């Protein structure tokens, strides 16, 4: 890992080099999606990534890097066609994140986007109100869409039931309920 980091520091000489690395990292998620489609790796009986890497969370972490690189590429570029490609990559990556069933991996990119939004525009209360408004409006719409898809609905319901059962079990063990 140190050798890889050292190599990157030797190769990067400008902000444009960083942008290129981010674009390649973002595109790697989209390419992985296409390869998985080609080889029919989405036909799974368990969390996406378990069969491929042995751990769905490790797989989701790699996809999360692609999503965050795509978000950074959008913020660093003024090229509208690149934005469209990066939004497409984010959509494909989110499909993989949904199938990996990692809840934190669905929330982290949204928080990352919010942080970049605040940094890009400076912290303004109107910007915060706009972002909260978008989240309040978009959340029920997205949940409705997700739960209308049987495959995603079944896995999400199962995962949330497991989470609630785990918390109820822990509170019961502590004597709280």
Short mmCIF file of C-alpha atoms in Angstrom, two decimals:
data_model
loop_
_atom_site.label_atom_id
_atom_site.label_comp_id
_atom_site.label_asym_id
_atom_site.label_seq_id
_atom_site.Cartn_x
_atom_site.Cartn_y
_atom_site.Cartn_z
CA UNK A 1 0.00 0.00 0.00
CA UNK A 2 2.85 2.37 0.82
CA UNK A 3 4.49 1.65 -2.55
CA UNK A 4 1.22 2.39 -4.36
CA UNK A 5 0.75 5.65 -2.46
CA UNK A 6 4.37 6.63 -3.11
CA UNK A 7 3.95 5.86 -6.83
CA UNK A 8 0.90 8.10 -7.02
CA UNK A 9 2.76 10.98 -5.38
CA UNK A 10 5.51 10.65 -7.98
CA UNK A 11 3.05 10.63 -10.90
CA UNK A 12 0.71 13.43 -9.81
CA UNK A 13 2.03 16.81 -10.83
CA UNK A 14 -1.15 18.88 -11.20
CA UNK A 15 -4.81 19.14 -10.36
CA UNK A 16 -5.59 17.71 -13.82
CA UNK A 17 -3.76 14.50 -12.91
CA UNK A 18 -5.94 14.12 -9.83
CA UNK A 19 -9.07 14.67 -11.95
CA UNK A 20 -7.94 11.95 -14.37
CA UNK A 21 -7.34 9.48 -11.54
CA UNK A 22 -10.78 10.23 -10.08
CA UNK A 23 -12.44 9.72 -13.48
CA UNK A 24 -10.71 6.37 -13.98
CA UNK A 25 -11.62 5.28 -10.44
CA UNK A 26 -15.25 6.29 -11.02
CA UNK A 27 -15.43 4.55 -14.39
CA UNK A 28 -14.04 1.36 -12.85
CA UNK A 29 -17.34 0.90 -11.01
CA UNK A 30 -19.32 1.23 -14.24
CA UNK A 31 -16.98 -1.17 -16.03
CA UNK A 32 -17.32 -3.68 -13.19
CA UNK A 33 -21.11 -3.41 -13.47
CA UNK A 34 -20.99 -4.12 -17.21
CA UNK A 35 -18.65 -7.08 -16.72
CA UNK A 36 -20.92 -8.50 -14.04
CA UNK A 37 -23.92 -8.10 -16.36
CA UNK A 38 -22.05 -9.81 -19.20
CA UNK A 39 -21.13 -12.78 -17.03
CA UNK A 40 -24.55 -12.93 -15.33
CA UNK A 41 -23.15 -12.34 -11.84
CA UNK A 42 -26.25 -10.51 -10.63
CA UNK A 43 -28.21 -13.79 -10.46
CA UNK A 44 -27.43 -14.39 -6.81
CA UNK A 45 -29.12 -15.95 -3.82
CA UNK A 46 -27.26 -13.93 -1.20
CA UNK A 47 -25.77 -10.47 -0.80
CA UNK A 48 -23.87 -9.26 -3.85
CA UNK A 49 -20.16 -9.56 -3.20
CA UNK A 50 -20.26 -12.60 -0.92
CA UNK A 51 -19.59 -15.02 -3.76
CA UNK A 52 -17.25 -12.68 -5.60
CA UNK A 53 -15.08 -11.48 -2.70
CA UNK A 54 -16.17 -13.54 0.26
CA UNK A 55 -17.56 -10.48 2.02
CA UNK A 56 -20.33 -8.21 0.74
CA UNK A 57 -19.07 -5.28 2.84
CA UNK A 58 -15.61 -5.42 1.26
CA UNK A 59 -17.26 -5.41 -2.18
CA UNK A 60 -19.52 -2.49 -1.20
CA UNK A 61 -16.48 -0.55 0.08
CA UNK A 62 -14.86 -0.80 -3.34
CA UNK A 63 -18.06 0.36 -5.05
CA UNK A 64 -18.35 3.19 -2.53
CA UNK A 65 -14.94 4.48 -3.67
CA UNK A 66 -16.23 4.54 -7.24
CA UNK A 67 -19.33 6.51 -6.20
CA UNK A 68 -17.29 9.04 -4.25
CA UNK A 69 -14.83 9.45 -7.12
CA UNK A 70 -17.77 10.07 -9.48
CA UNK A 71 -19.19 12.69 -7.11
CA UNK A 72 -15.77 14.40 -6.91
CA UNK A 73 -15.45 14.28 -10.70
CA UNK A 74 -18.78 16.07 -11.04
CA UNK A 75 -17.66 18.80 -8.61
CA UNK A 76 -14.23 19.24 -10.20
CA UNK A 77 -15.39 19.34 -13.83
CA UNK A 78 -17.31 21.87 -15.85
CA UNK A 79 -17.76 19.35 -18.65
CA UNK A 80 -21.53 18.59 -18.87
CA UNK A 81 -21.15 15.33 -20.88
CA UNK A 82 -18.78 14.06 -18.18
CA UNK A 83 -21.43 14.89 -15.57
CA UNK A 84 -23.95 12.75 -17.45
CA UNK A 85 -21.51 9.83 -17.60
CA UNK A 86 -20.68 10.17 -13.89
CA UNK A 87 -24.37 10.31 -12.94
CA UNK A 88 -24.84 7.11 -14.97
CA UNK A 89 -21.93 5.51 -13.11
CA UNK A 90 -23.47 6.55 -9.78
CA UNK A 91 -26.79 4.95 -10.76
CA UNK A 92 -25.07 1.69 -11.77
CA UNK A 93 -22.99 1.70 -8.60
CA UNK A 94 -26.06 2.32 -6.45
CA UNK A 95 -27.69 -0.74 -8.01
CA UNK A 96 -24.71 -2.81 -6.89
CA UNK A 97 -24.79 -1.19 -3.44
CA UNK A 98 -28.48 -2.03 -3.10
CA UNK A 99 -27.82 -5.64 -4.01
CA UNK A 100 -24.91 -5.82 -1.55
CA UNK A 101 -27.45 -4.76 1.09
CA UNK A 102 -25.04 -2.51 2.96
CA UNK A 103 -27.17 0.22 4.53
CA UNK A 104 -24.26 2.48 5.48
CA UNK A 105 -22.96 2.36 1.90
CA UNK A 106 -26.22 3.85 0.67
CA UNK A 107 -26.07 6.76 3.11
CA UNK A 108 -22.34 7.62 2.94
CA UNK A 109 -22.36 9.02 -0.63
CA UNK A 110 -25.30 11.28 0.22
CA UNK A 111 -23.43 12.66 3.23
CA UNK A 112 -20.30 13.02 1.09
CA UNK A 113 -22.31 14.97 -1.52
CA UNK A 114 -23.71 17.23 1.23
CA UNK A 115 -20.22 17.94 2.58
CA UNK A 116 -18.94 18.79 -0.90
CA UNK A 117 -21.97 21.01 -1.49
CA UNK A 118 -21.27 22.96 1.68
CA UNK A 119 -17.59 23.25 0.81
CA UNK A 120 -18.25 24.34 -2.78
CA UNK A 121 -20.76 27.04 -1.90
CA UNK A 122 -19.63 27.97 1.56
CA UNK A 123 -21.88 27.20 4.48
CA UNK A 124 -25.13 29.04 3.89
CA UNK A 125 -28.34 28.40 5.78
CA UNK A 126 -30.35 28.66 2.53
CA UNK A 127 -28.19 25.91 1.00
CA UNK A 128 -28.74 23.75 4.08
CA UNK A 129 -32.51 24.31 3.88
CA UNK A 130 -32.50 23.41 0.19
CA UNK A 131 -30.56 20.18 0.79
CA UNK A 132 -32.80 19.18 3.70
CA UNK A 133 -35.85 19.94 1.55
CA UNK A 134 -34.53 17.79 -1.30
CA UNK A 135 -33.83 14.93 1.12
CA UNK A 136 -37.28 15.23 2.74
CA UNK A 137 -38.99 15.16 -0.66
CA UNK A 138 -36.73 12.58 -2.31
CA UNK A 139 -36.60 10.05 0.52
CA UNK A 140 -40.25 8.88 0.36
CA UNK A 141 -40.10 8.83 -3.44
CA UNK A 142 -36.94 6.71 -3.47
CA UNK A 143 -38.29 4.39 -0.77
CA UNK A 144 -41.52 4.00 -2.73
CA UNK A 145 -39.62 3.12 -5.89
CA UNK A 146 -37.35 0.68 -4.07
CA UNK A 147 -40.18 -1.09 -2.32
CA UNK A 148 -42.12 -1.39 -5.58
CA UNK A 149 -39.33 -3.64 -6.92
CA UNK A 150 -39.87 -7.12 -5.45
CA UNK A 151 -36.23 -8.24 -5.44
CA UNK A 152 -34.97 -5.11 -3.70
CA UNK A 153 -38.02 -4.88 -1.44
CA UNK A 154 -37.59 -8.41 -0.10
CA UNK A 155 -33.88 -8.00 0.65
CA UNK A 156 -34.27 -4.57 2.25
CA UNK A 157 -37.17 -5.69 4.43
CA UNK A 158 -35.19 -8.74 5.55
CA UNK A 159 -32.11 -6.67 6.38
CA UNK A 160 -34.07 -4.05 8.32
CA UNK A 161 -35.96 -6.77 10.23
CA UNK A 162 -32.61 -8.33 11.16
CA UNK A 163 -31.34 -4.94 12.34
CA UNK A 164 -34.41 -4.28 14.48
CA UNK A 165 -34.34 -7.82 15.89
CA UNK A 166 -30.67 -7.41 16.77
CA UNK A 167 -31.33 -4.12 18.60
CA UNK A 168 -34.33 -5.57 20.42
CA UNK A 169 -32.24 -8.56 21.46
CA UNK A 170 -29.46 -6.34 22.77
CA UNK A 171 -31.82 -4.13 24.74
CA UNK A 172 -33.43 -7.26 26.17
CA UNK A 173 -30.03 -8.56 27.28
CA UNK A 174 -29.27 -5.28 29.01
CA UNK A 175 -32.53 -5.43 30.91
CA UNK A 176 -34.04 -2.48 29.03
CA UNK A 177 -36.94 -4.14 27.31
#
